[in-house]
Short mmCIF file of C-alpha atoms and ligand atoms in Angstrom, two decimals:
data_model
loop_
_atom_site.label_atom_id
_atom_site.label_comp_id
_atom_site.label_asym_id
_atom_site.label_seq_id
_atom_site.Cartn_x
_atom_site.Cartn_y
_atom_site.Cartn_z
CA UNK A 1 1.62 52.55 10.01
CA UNK A 2 -1.63 54.06 8.63
CA UNK A 3 -4.10 51.49 7.45
CA UNK A 4 -7.22 51.88 5.30
CA UNK A 5 -9.46 48.63 5.26
CA UNK A 6 -11.88 48.79 2.21
CA UNK A 7 -14.46 46.14 2.86
CA UNK A 8 -17.92 45.40 2.12
CA UNK A 9 -18.88 44.85 5.95
CA UNK A 10 -17.92 45.44 9.43
CA UNK A 11 -19.28 43.91 12.34
CA UNK A 12 -21.96 44.64 13.73
CA UNK A 13 -23.30 47.47 11.73
CA UNK A 14 -22.89 45.71 8.42
CA UNK A 15 -22.40 42.02 8.62
CA UNK A 16 -23.54 39.18 6.66
CA UNK A 17 -21.00 36.62 7.91
CA UNK A 18 -17.54 35.94 9.45
CA UNK A 19 -15.73 38.69 6.80
CA UNK A 20 -17.81 41.44 9.03
CA UNK A 21 -16.19 40.14 12.46
CA UNK A 22 -12.45 39.90 10.83
CA UNK A 23 -12.66 43.50 9.52
CA UNK A 24 -14.08 44.91 12.73
CA UNK A 25 -11.16 42.29 15.11
CA UNK A 26 -8.35 43.03 12.96
CA UNK A 27 -8.95 46.74 13.05
CA UNK A 28 -9.26 46.90 16.74
CA UNK A 29 -6.18 44.75 17.15
CA UNK A 30 -4.19 47.06 14.75
CA UNK A 31 -5.32 50.06 16.63
CA UNK A 32 -4.39 48.37 20.15
CA UNK A 33 -0.86 47.98 18.65
CA UNK A 34 -0.60 51.72 17.97
CA UNK A 35 -1.38 51.77 14.16
CA UNK A 36 -4.09 54.03 12.72
CA UNK A 37 -6.94 52.41 10.93
CA UNK A 38 -9.92 53.89 8.99
CA UNK A 39 -12.33 51.66 7.37
CA UNK A 40 -14.34 52.37 4.20
CA UNK A 41 -17.84 50.67 3.43
CA UNK A 42 -20.56 51.21 1.23
CA UNK A 43 -23.42 53.10 3.09
CA UNK A 44 -25.99 50.26 2.95
CA UNK A 45 -29.72 51.53 3.76
CA UNK A 46 -30.61 47.99 5.55
CA UNK A 47 -27.46 48.46 8.09
CA UNK A 48 -28.01 48.24 11.65
CA UNK A 49 -27.73 52.19 12.41
CA UNK A 50 -27.95 51.68 15.89
CA UNK A 51 -24.43 50.51 15.96
CA UNK A 52 -22.74 53.62 14.19
CA UNK A 53 -22.28 56.45 16.48
CA UNK A 54 -22.36 60.07 15.69
CA UNK A 55 -23.06 59.48 11.79
CA UNK A 56 -22.44 62.79 10.24
CA UNK A 57 -21.83 64.24 6.45
CA UNK A 58 -17.99 64.11 6.27
CA UNK A 59 -17.46 64.87 2.44
CA UNK A 60 -20.11 66.29 -0.12
CA UNK A 61 -20.27 65.71 -3.73
CA UNK A 62 -17.42 63.36 -4.10
CA UNK A 63 -17.74 63.01 -7.92
CA UNK A 64 -16.76 59.42 -9.04
CA UNK A 65 -15.76 59.10 -12.73
CA UNK A 66 -18.49 56.43 -14.01
CA UNK A 67 -18.61 55.68 -17.61
CA UNK A 68 -18.55 58.84 -19.87
CA UNK A 69 -19.67 61.09 -16.78
CA UNK A 70 -19.65 61.13 -12.72
CA UNK A 71 -21.74 59.86 -10.00
CA UNK A 72 -22.03 62.29 -7.38
CA UNK A 73 -21.74 60.96 -3.45
CA UNK A 74 -21.89 61.93 0.09
CA UNK A 75 -19.20 60.31 2.21
CA UNK A 76 -20.36 60.04 5.92
CA UNK A 77 -18.35 59.66 8.98
CA UNK A 78 -19.20 57.38 12.03
CA UNK A 79 -17.65 55.31 14.65
CA UNK A 80 -18.56 51.44 14.81
CA UNK A 81 -17.96 50.47 18.63
CA UNK A 82 -14.82 52.70 18.31
CA UNK A 83 -13.64 51.84 14.99
CA UNK A 84 -13.46 55.01 12.51
CA UNK A 85 -15.74 54.28 9.62
CA UNK A 86 -16.51 55.99 5.98
CA UNK A 87 -19.77 55.15 4.36
CA UNK A 88 -19.88 56.07 0.66
CA UNK A 89 -23.23 56.93 -0.61
CA UNK A 90 -23.97 57.13 -4.25
CA UNK A 91 -26.72 59.30 -5.65
CA UNK A 92 -27.69 57.62 -8.65
CA UNK A 93 -30.74 56.14 -10.61
CA UNK A 94 -28.89 52.83 -9.79
CA UNK A 95 -29.46 52.81 -6.42
CA UNK A 96 -26.53 50.69 -5.58
CA UNK A 97 -26.76 50.29 -1.71
CA UNK A 98 -30.41 51.59 -1.06
CA UNK A 99 -31.31 48.02 -0.89
CA UNK A 100 -32.78 45.54 1.85
CA UNK A 101 -29.78 43.28 1.91
CA UNK A 102 -26.32 43.42 1.60
CA UNK A 103 -25.78 41.16 -1.37
CA UNK A 104 -27.46 38.86 -3.81
CA UNK A 105 -28.65 41.18 -6.59
CA UNK A 106 -27.73 40.65 -10.21
CA UNK A 107 -25.65 43.73 -10.44
CA UNK A 108 -23.39 43.07 -7.14
CA UNK A 109 -20.41 42.87 -9.74
CA UNK A 110 -21.16 46.85 -10.85
CA UNK A 111 -22.32 47.70 -7.33
CA UNK A 112 -18.96 46.76 -5.67
CA UNK A 113 -16.86 48.10 -8.98
CA UNK A 114 -18.29 51.35 -8.04
CA UNK A 115 -17.79 51.20 -4.45
CA UNK A 116 -13.90 50.25 -5.23
CA UNK A 117 -13.60 53.30 -7.62
CA UNK A 118 -15.73 55.33 -5.22
CA UNK A 119 -13.20 54.25 -2.13
CA UNK A 120 -9.87 55.38 -4.46
CA UNK A 121 -11.42 58.46 -5.27
CA UNK A 122 -12.37 59.52 -1.75
CA UNK A 123 -8.74 58.50 -0.81
CA UNK A 124 -7.42 60.84 -3.55
CA UNK A 125 -9.58 63.83 -2.96
CA UNK A 126 -9.00 63.87 0.86
CA UNK A 127 -5.30 63.61 0.73
CA UNK A 128 -5.18 59.83 2.70
CA UNK A 129 -2.26 58.17 1.88
CA UNK A 130 -2.17 55.00 3.96
CA UNK A 131 1.01 53.04 3.90
CA UNK A 132 -1.28 49.68 3.41
CA UNK A 133 -4.71 49.21 1.66
CA UNK A 134 -6.13 46.14 3.13
CA UNK A 135 -9.25 44.77 0.80
CA UNK A 136 -11.49 41.77 1.56
CA UNK A 137 -12.93 39.57 -0.99
CA UNK A 138 -14.10 39.50 -4.52
CA UNK A 139 -16.23 42.96 -3.84
CA UNK A 140 -12.59 45.01 -3.44
CA UNK A 141 -10.69 42.93 -5.81
CA UNK A 142 -10.83 45.83 -8.17
CA UNK A 143 -9.02 48.31 -5.67
CA UNK A 144 -5.66 47.11 -6.52
CA UNK A 145 -6.15 47.02 -10.10
CA UNK A 146 -7.61 50.57 -10.04
CA UNK A 147 -4.71 51.86 -8.02
CA UNK A 148 -2.15 50.55 -10.28
CA UNK A 149 -3.89 51.17 -13.74
CA UNK A 150 -5.40 54.49 -12.86
CA UNK A 151 -4.22 56.19 -9.34
CA UNK A 152 -0.70 55.09 -8.95
CA UNK A 153 0.56 58.36 -10.10
CA UNK A 154 -1.67 60.68 -7.95
CA UNK A 155 -1.78 58.47 -5.07
CA UNK A 156 1.80 57.28 -4.99
CA UNK A 157 3.12 54.18 -3.89
CA UNK A 158 0.37 52.44 -1.87
CA UNK A 159 0.72 49.10 -1.04
CA UNK A 160 -2.02 46.51 -1.01
CA UNK A 161 -2.78 43.46 1.25
CA UNK A 162 -5.60 41.36 -0.10
CA UNK A 163 -7.43 38.76 2.07
CA UNK A 164 -9.64 36.30 0.65
CA UNK A 165 -12.32 34.89 2.84
CA UNK A 166 -14.41 32.90 0.52
CA UNK A 167 -13.19 31.68 -2.84
CA UNK A 168 -16.43 30.17 -3.72
CA UNK A 169 -17.61 33.65 -4.96
CA UNK A 170 -15.38 35.48 -7.32
CA UNK A 171 -17.32 38.13 -9.02
CA UNK A 172 -17.64 36.79 -12.68
CA UNK A 173 -18.79 39.46 -14.64
CA UNK A 174 -18.93 41.02 -18.25
CA UNK A 175 -16.37 43.39 -19.81
CA UNK A 176 -19.12 46.41 -19.00
CA UNK A 177 -17.21 46.81 -15.57
CA UNK A 178 -14.26 48.14 -17.48
CA UNK A 179 -16.21 50.53 -19.39
CA UNK A 180 -18.20 51.62 -16.37
CA UNK A 181 -14.81 52.06 -14.30
CA UNK A 182 -13.17 53.62 -17.36
CA UNK A 183 -10.42 50.60 -17.20
CA UNK A 184 -11.34 50.29 -20.78
CA UNK A 185 -9.15 48.05 -22.94
CA UNK A 186 -10.86 44.85 -22.69
CA UNK A 187 -8.23 42.84 -24.67
CA UNK A 188 -5.47 43.76 -22.08
CA UNK A 189 -7.92 43.05 -18.77
CA UNK A 190 -9.33 39.74 -20.27
CA UNK A 191 -5.93 38.59 -20.72
CA UNK A 192 -5.79 35.09 -18.36
CA UNK A 193 -2.44 36.73 -16.61
CA UNK A 194 -4.55 39.63 -15.78
CA UNK A 195 -8.28 39.05 -14.73
CA UNK A 196 -9.66 37.16 -17.47
CA UNK A 197 -11.28 33.95 -16.21
CA UNK A 198 -9.60 30.50 -16.80
CA UNK A 199 -12.65 28.71 -16.92
CA UNK A 200 -15.15 31.25 -18.77
CA UNK A 201 -14.51 32.95 -22.19
CA UNK A 202 -14.80 36.83 -22.38
CA UNK A 203 -15.40 36.95 -18.73
CA UNK A 204 -13.51 39.07 -15.96
CA UNK A 205 -12.89 37.82 -12.69
CA UNK A 206 -12.62 40.50 -9.97
CA UNK A 207 -11.24 38.12 -7.21
CA UNK A 208 -8.30 37.43 -9.65
CA UNK A 209 -7.64 40.95 -10.31
CA UNK A 210 -6.86 40.96 -6.50
CA UNK A 211 -4.70 38.33 -6.50
CA UNK A 212 -2.75 39.42 -9.61
CA UNK A 213 -2.41 43.11 -8.69
CA UNK A 214 -1.87 42.99 -4.78
CA UNK A 215 1.43 42.91 -3.10
CA UNK A 216 0.25 40.35 -0.77
CA UNK A 217 -2.48 38.01 -0.63
CA UNK A 218 -3.62 35.97 2.36
CA UNK A 219 -6.65 33.54 2.95
CA UNK A 220 -7.91 32.84 6.66
CA UNK A 221 -5.98 29.78 7.59
CA UNK A 222 -2.83 27.96 6.61
CA UNK A 223 -4.48 25.08 5.77
CA UNK A 224 -7.01 26.36 3.52
CA UNK A 225 -3.91 28.04 1.75
CA UNK A 226 -2.81 25.09 0.64
CA UNK A 227 -5.94 23.29 0.08
CA UNK A 228 -6.89 26.44 -2.30
CA UNK A 229 -3.35 26.11 -4.05
CA UNK A 230 -3.23 22.51 -4.07
CA UNK A 231 -6.64 21.09 -4.33
CA UNK A 232 -10.15 21.97 -5.68
CA UNK A 233 -11.02 24.95 -2.86
CA UNK A 234 -9.53 27.36 -4.91
CA UNK A 235 -12.66 27.01 -7.28
CA UNK A 236 -10.78 27.34 -10.24
CA UNK A 237 -7.88 29.86 -8.83
CA UNK A 238 -5.67 27.52 -7.85
CA UNK A 239 -3.49 28.04 -10.86
CA UNK A 240 -3.30 31.65 -10.44
CA UNK A 241 -2.32 31.07 -6.69
CA UNK A 242 0.47 28.70 -7.90
CA UNK A 243 1.49 31.16 -10.00
CA UNK A 244 1.61 33.97 -7.36
CA UNK A 245 2.55 31.67 -4.71
CA UNK A 246 5.68 34.04 -3.45
CA UNK A 247 3.10 36.60 -2.23
CA UNK A 248 0.50 34.05 -1.00
CA UNK A 249 0.01 32.64 2.48
CA UNK A 250 -2.48 31.71 5.16
CA UNK A 251 -3.35 33.73 8.45
CA UNK A 252 -5.83 32.06 10.86
CA UNK A 253 -8.38 34.35 11.73
CA UNK A 254 -8.82 35.55 15.42
CA UNK A 255 -11.86 36.22 17.60
CA UNK A 256 -12.76 39.48 19.02
CA UNK A 257 -12.81 38.43 22.88
CA UNK A 258 -13.98 42.02 23.60
CA UNK A 259 -17.20 41.03 22.11
CA UNK A 260 -17.29 37.32 22.29
CA UNK A 261 -16.31 36.50 26.04
CA UNK A 262 -18.78 35.02 28.51
CA UNK A 263 -17.20 36.66 31.45
CA UNK A 264 -18.27 40.40 30.09
CA UNK A 265 -20.96 39.40 27.55
CA UNK A 266 -23.94 41.71 27.99
CA UNK A 267 -26.32 39.52 25.94
CA UNK A 268 -26.38 36.86 28.44
CA UNK A 269 -28.22 36.33 31.61
CA UNK A 270 -25.27 34.63 33.51
CA UNK A 271 -21.48 35.61 32.99
CA UNK A 272 -19.06 32.98 33.62
CA UNK A 273 -15.21 31.89 33.32
CA UNK A 274 -13.84 28.68 33.07
CA UNK A 275 -13.78 28.80 37.11
CA UNK A 276 -17.09 28.98 37.49
CA UNK A 277 -18.59 27.06 34.44
CA UNK A 278 -21.47 25.82 36.04
CA UNK A 279 -23.47 29.17 35.91
CA UNK A 280 -23.29 28.46 32.09
CA UNK A 281 -26.21 26.29 32.86
CA UNK A 282 -28.28 29.27 33.80
CA UNK A 283 -27.66 30.11 30.15
CA UNK A 284 -28.90 26.82 28.78
CA UNK A 285 -32.08 27.47 31.12
CA UNK A 286 -32.47 30.73 29.31
CA UNK A 287 -32.00 29.70 26.14
CA UNK A 288 -34.70 27.06 26.59
CA UNK A 289 -37.19 29.32 28.06
CA UNK A 290 -36.62 31.49 24.82
CA UNK A 291 -37.25 28.54 22.69
CA UNK A 292 -39.82 26.89 24.50
CA UNK A 293 -37.93 23.72 24.84
CA UNK A 294 -38.61 21.47 27.83
CA UNK A 295 -36.19 21.19 30.80
CA UNK A 296 -35.01 17.72 30.85
CA UNK A 297 -31.65 16.17 31.61
CA UNK A 298 -30.23 16.33 27.89
CA UNK A 299 -27.53 17.64 25.96
CA UNK A 300 -28.27 20.71 24.08
CA UNK A 301 -26.77 20.60 20.55
CA UNK A 302 -26.53 23.63 18.02
CA UNK A 303 -25.88 24.88 14.64
CA UNK A 304 -25.28 28.62 14.03
CA UNK A 305 -24.38 29.61 10.57
CA UNK A 306 -25.64 30.82 7.18
CA UNK A 307 -27.90 28.37 5.22
CA UNK A 308 -25.29 27.59 2.49
CA UNK A 309 -24.44 24.48 0.58
CA UNK A 310 -20.74 25.30 2.01
CA UNK A 311 -22.13 24.35 5.52
CA UNK A 312 -23.09 20.93 4.69
CA UNK A 313 -26.98 21.17 5.00
CA UNK A 314 -27.53 17.62 4.38
CA UNK A 315 -25.28 16.83 7.55
CA UNK A 316 -26.98 19.62 9.80
CA UNK A 317 -30.28 17.86 8.88
CA UNK A 318 -28.97 14.75 9.72
CA UNK A 319 -27.45 16.08 12.95
CA UNK A 320 -30.89 17.53 14.18
CA UNK A 321 -32.50 14.01 13.80
CA UNK A 322 -29.61 11.81 15.12
CA UNK A 323 -29.40 14.27 18.20
CA UNK A 324 -33.13 13.79 18.83
CA UNK A 325 -32.75 9.72 18.51
CA UNK A 326 -29.91 10.10 20.90
CA UNK A 327 -32.36 11.62 23.50
CA UNK A 328 -30.85 15.31 22.92
CA UNK A 329 -32.27 18.66 21.96
CA UNK A 330 -31.13 20.72 19.30
CA UNK A 331 -31.41 24.56 18.23
CA UNK A 332 -30.67 25.65 14.70
CA UNK A 333 -30.05 29.42 13.99
CA UNK A 334 -29.46 30.20 10.50
CA UNK A 335 -30.57 32.14 7.30
CA UNK A 336 -29.64 32.14 3.69
CA UNK A 337 -27.95 35.01 1.97
CA UNK A 338 -29.35 34.19 -1.46
CA UNK A 339 -32.39 33.03 -2.29
CA UNK A 340 -31.17 29.44 -2.81
CA UNK A 341 -34.20 27.09 -1.54
CA UNK A 342 -32.52 25.86 1.55
CA UNK A 343 -34.51 28.23 3.82
CA UNK A 344 -37.56 26.63 2.36
CA UNK A 345 -36.54 23.29 3.22
CA UNK A 346 -35.75 24.17 6.90
CA UNK A 347 -38.88 26.28 6.83
CA UNK A 348 -40.84 23.05 5.93
CA UNK A 349 -38.72 21.08 8.61
CA UNK A 350 -39.66 24.16 11.10
CA UNK A 351 -43.33 23.56 10.60
CA UNK A 352 -43.06 19.84 10.55
CA UNK A 353 -41.34 20.07 14.46
CA UNK A 354 -43.32 22.92 15.55
CA UNK A 355 -44.70 21.00 18.35
CA UNK A 356 -41.68 19.20 19.46
CA UNK A 357 -40.27 20.18 22.99
CA UNK A 358 -36.73 19.33 22.25
CA UNK A 359 -35.97 21.18 19.07
CA UNK A 360 -36.04 24.74 17.78
CA UNK A 361 -35.12 26.26 14.38
CA UNK A 362 -34.83 30.14 14.34
CA UNK A 363 -34.54 30.71 10.58
CA UNK A 364 -33.39 34.87 11.17
CA UNK A 365 -30.12 36.39 11.67
CA UNK A 366 -29.84 37.89 15.12
CA UNK A 367 -26.31 38.67 16.31
CA UNK A 368 -27.38 39.25 20.07
CA UNK A 369 -29.37 36.03 20.32
CA UNK A 370 -26.13 33.83 18.55
CA UNK A 371 -24.34 34.97 21.90
CA UNK A 372 -26.97 33.26 24.11
CA UNK A 373 -26.91 30.01 21.69
CA UNK A 374 -23.36 29.96 22.25
CA UNK A 375 -23.67 30.35 25.93
CA UNK A 376 -26.57 27.98 26.36
CA UNK A 377 -25.31 25.06 24.00
CA UNK A 378 -23.37 21.94 25.20
CA UNK A 379 -22.23 21.05 21.74
CA UNK A 380 -22.10 22.63 18.38
CA UNK A 381 -22.04 21.17 14.98
CA UNK A 382 -20.09 22.33 12.27
CA UNK A 383 -20.30 20.07 9.24
CA UNK A 384 -18.92 22.08 6.41
CA UNK A 385 -17.77 20.99 3.24
CA UNK A 386 -15.40 23.68 3.06
CA UNK A 387 -14.52 26.24 5.77
CA UNK A 388 -11.62 28.87 4.95
CA UNK A 389 -11.15 29.24 8.84
CA UNK A 390 -14.61 28.63 10.73
CA UNK A 391 -15.03 31.36 13.42
CA UNK A 392 -18.30 29.79 14.75
CA UNK A 393 -16.38 26.76 16.49
CA UNK A 394 -14.00 29.23 17.85
CA UNK A 395 -16.53 31.82 19.52
CA UNK A 396 -18.36 28.54 20.92
CA UNK A 397 -15.24 27.13 22.38
CA UNK A 398 -14.77 30.62 24.03
CA UNK A 399 -18.44 30.16 25.82
CA UNK A 400 -17.23 26.29 26.82
CA UNK A 401 -19.48 24.90 24.27
CA UNK A 402 -17.67 21.54 22.65
CA UNK A 403 -17.38 21.72 18.56
CA UNK A 404 -18.10 18.83 16.68
CA UNK A 405 -16.85 19.52 13.14
CA UNK A 406 -15.67 18.28 9.95
CA UNK A 407 -11.94 18.44 9.86
CA UNK A 408 -11.37 20.94 7.04
CA UNK A 409 -9.83 24.19 6.23
CA UNK A 410 -9.22 26.30 9.32
CA UNK A 411 -10.87 23.79 11.43
CA UNK A 412 -7.99 21.35 11.32
CA UNK A 413 -6.08 24.14 12.71
CA UNK A 414 -8.51 24.77 15.94
CA UNK A 415 -10.62 21.57 16.51
CA UNK A 416 -8.79 18.76 18.19
CA UNK A 417 -10.39 15.28 18.51
CA UNK A 418 -10.65 14.19 22.15
CA UNK A 419 -10.27 10.65 21.32
CA UNK A 420 -7.85 10.69 18.32
CA UNK A 421 -5.95 13.71 18.02
CA UNK A 422 -1.96 13.43 18.36
CA UNK A 423 -1.96 16.72 20.68
CA UNK A 424 -1.35 16.10 24.77
CA UNK A 425 -4.85 15.85 26.71
CA UNK A 426 -5.07 19.66 27.44
CA UNK A 427 -5.11 20.74 24.05
CA UNK A 428 -7.90 18.24 22.94
CA UNK A 429 -11.00 20.43 22.70
CA UNK A 430 -13.77 19.08 20.69
CA UNK A 431 -14.70 16.25 18.04
CA UNK A 432 -13.74 15.87 14.19
CA UNK A 433 -14.77 13.58 11.54
CA UNK A 434 -13.49 13.82 7.87
CA UNK A 435 -15.90 12.31 5.44
CA UNK A 436 -18.99 13.96 4.23
CA UNK A 437 -21.80 11.45 4.87
CA UNK A 438 -23.91 10.75 7.66
CA UNK A 439 -21.79 7.78 8.88
CA UNK A 440 -18.83 9.86 9.45
CA UNK A 441 -20.72 12.74 11.03
CA UNK A 442 -22.45 10.08 13.66
CA UNK A 443 -18.90 8.69 14.33
CA UNK A 444 -18.12 12.10 15.85
CA UNK A 445 -21.55 13.43 17.17
CA UNK A 446 -22.27 9.96 19.05
CA UNK A 447 -19.01 10.09 20.80
CA UNK A 448 -19.55 13.46 22.04
CA UNK A 449 -23.49 12.88 22.92
CA UNK A 450 -22.12 9.81 24.73
CA UNK A 451 -19.53 11.55 26.67
CA UNK A 452 -21.81 14.35 27.92
CA UNK A 453 -24.32 11.21 29.08
CA UNK A 454 -21.94 8.76 30.53
CA UNK A 455 -18.89 10.71 31.72
CA UNK A 456 -19.96 14.53 32.72
CA UNK A 457 -16.99 15.14 34.56
CA UNK A 458 -14.80 14.18 31.38
CA UNK A 459 -16.99 16.18 29.28
CA UNK A 460 -16.63 19.25 31.67
CA UNK A 461 -12.80 18.98 31.30
CA UNK A 462 -13.33 18.94 27.52
CA UNK A 463 -15.43 22.34 27.96
CA UNK A 464 -12.65 23.88 29.87
CA UNK A 465 -9.79 22.93 27.40
CA UNK A 466 -12.13 24.44 24.63
CA UNK A 467 -12.62 27.81 27.29
CA UNK A 468 -8.71 28.04 27.66
CA UNK A 469 -7.67 27.62 24.11
CA UNK A 470 -6.19 31.27 22.99
CA UNK A 471 -7.63 32.02 19.59
CA UNK A 472 -7.68 36.03 20.04
CA UNK A 473 -6.25 38.54 17.71
CA UNK A 474 -3.09 38.97 19.10
CA UNK A 475 -0.94 36.22 17.17
CA UNK A 476 -2.93 36.71 13.79
CA UNK A 477 -2.43 40.77 14.47
CA UNK A 478 0.99 40.48 14.71
CA UNK A 479 1.38 38.36 11.42
CA UNK A 480 -0.54 41.22 9.50
CA UNK A 481 1.76 43.70 10.88
CA UNK A 482 4.41 41.41 9.68
CA UNK A 483 3.15 41.41 6.15
CA UNK A 484 2.37 45.17 6.14
CA UNK A 485 6.02 45.91 7.11
CA UNK A 486 7.25 43.25 4.50
CA UNK A 487 5.09 45.08 1.37
CA UNK A 488 6.04 48.34 2.48
CA UNK A 489 9.84 47.76 2.32
CA UNK A 490 9.51 45.63 -0.89
N1 LIG B 501 -28.50 33.35 11.76
C1 LIG B 501 -27.32 33.93 12.47
N2 LIG B 501 -27.56 34.55 13.36
C2 LIG B 501 -26.70 35.41 13.99
N3 LIG B 501 -25.52 35.39 13.86
C3 LIG B 501 -25.09 34.49 12.78
C4 LIG B 501 -25.99 33.76 12.15
N4 LIG B 501 -25.42 33.17 11.02
C5 LIG B 501 -24.08 33.38 11.15
N5 LIG B 501 -23.79 34.06 11.86
C6 LIG B 501 -22.34 34.92 12.25
O1 LIG B 501 -21.48 34.90 11.33
C7 LIG B 501 -20.30 34.71 11.44
C8 LIG B 501 -20.08 33.42 10.43
O2 LIG B 501 -18.65 33.17 10.53
P1 LIG B 501 -17.81 31.85 9.96
O3 LIG B 501 -16.34 32.12 9.94
O4 LIG B 501 -18.51 30.63 10.59
O5 LIG B 501 -18.30 31.74 8.59
P2 LIG B 501 -18.68 32.61 7.25
O6 LIG B 501 -18.94 31.74 6.31
O7 LIG B 501 -19.88 33.56 7.20
O8 LIG B 501 -17.23 33.30 6.52
C9 LIG B 501 -16.50 33.26 5.98
O9 LIG B 501 -15.25 33.96 6.12
C10 LIG B 501 -14.87 33.70 7.55
C11 LIG B 501 -13.94 35.12 8.24
O10 LIG B 501 -12.81 35.12 7.52
C12 LIG B 501 -14.19 32.64 7.49
O11 LIG B 501 -14.20 32.21 8.97
C13 LIG B 501 -15.23 31.38 6.81
O12 LIG B 501 -14.54 29.89 6.96
C14 LIG B 501 -15.66 31.63 5.73
O13 LIG B 501 -16.50 31.22 5.08
C15 LIG B 501 -20.31 34.42 13.01
O14 LIG B 501 -20.06 35.82 13.67
C16 LIG B 501 -21.84 33.96 13.45
O15 LIG B 501 -22.02 34.03 14.93
#
């Protein structure tokens, strides 16, 4: 099969979070299974170009219809750690992608509407006729809409799989996007059966367009698919998902063990496996050196993730002080994406705790350093308010770092409580809690820290359970191939 991914991210070159990991990891898995995969991305000026090999111009003067005229683009080609990627660079006064960050601008809807149109125009002009186009999140929700409404005659019967990583951001925008993309007909597209938002008048919902017009829609775990359809995790899209439930399902993400693997990881000083797990402690020492933490007999608890309300920031704050009270050490690695003020709060905390030898806050985004944090920590907290899948605990487990998570979304399918899970003992791999208050977090964190101090052999058993769990792309890759086959033959 020939699959084209149209995506706003691909790790590690263009990554803001887990979506980028999925686009890279799933593409790699599909290639291992013998399928041809190409990825189309915006050419962000803030991309990490050291991860793009042989970047070269592939198509000059791609004219993308836009409002009443056209915008000329250069399309570049390069390999991101083996993946074949095309990067679209528009030349216009809007400077859509020549900016510092990937997202978080007032004209994001327009930027990515342009990207969708340009991706299809590129496929059209270069004769690419994939069996399946796989799109991701609201940024690419317009791809199936444009494909069906404007390109189906010329591009033929392309099938679309659409994956939602985060229902919170749906790409709400005004009808000017219709004029820009030449879709026109506001009365047609603003209909609630198409792109009209159910809760805001005269507003387009680009993610809803992706759901309505795609042949199959996934989110990143079964449990989250249920939460989104029946609970409030769909952030207003529940009704649409219910209407389209025949083509909607959950597929738990995988982790790319080619990248996240303590046996081969180039970013950690001591490599190890479940068989020589004591070498993990060399990484703990290295992490302490790196963050100037004192070397005592104490558990090291970490948080790695975006600083966003989604992640339960009040509980992260609480976990930090609870850990210090319990005689542990705490490392936080996070950055906000939009200017939401959370960075300011943690910057203040960082200044306040500056001289504390048991605590370090790293308010940056550093892919390589995240590897060392996973390898060096004993425990990792993920107290998210909602979490569609949750790659961070899955990655941490591969490094024998025991997760303490709120049982929500995908984490209910991956982390099983040591004391309460109904699973056999060998499958229990962490600690979970349910509510969103401090006491709930304490109930899990205290048990975890207690086990570390009082029963080291049992703690080690839990670490090896976590390491042995298989959350690779093999299973999910197989699922996606089945979905692609299903929509191809429908
Ligand atoms: N400061 C920092 N420095 C370095 N690396 C950092 C970092 N902060 C985060 N990361 C990295 O970003 C990724 C985060 O992935 P997650 O799945 O945990 O969450 P995210 O909310 O971004 O993804 C959304 O999409 C993914 C993929 O579908 C879902 O798993 C998830 O539930 C959903 O919210 C990991 O690779 C992590 O290591």
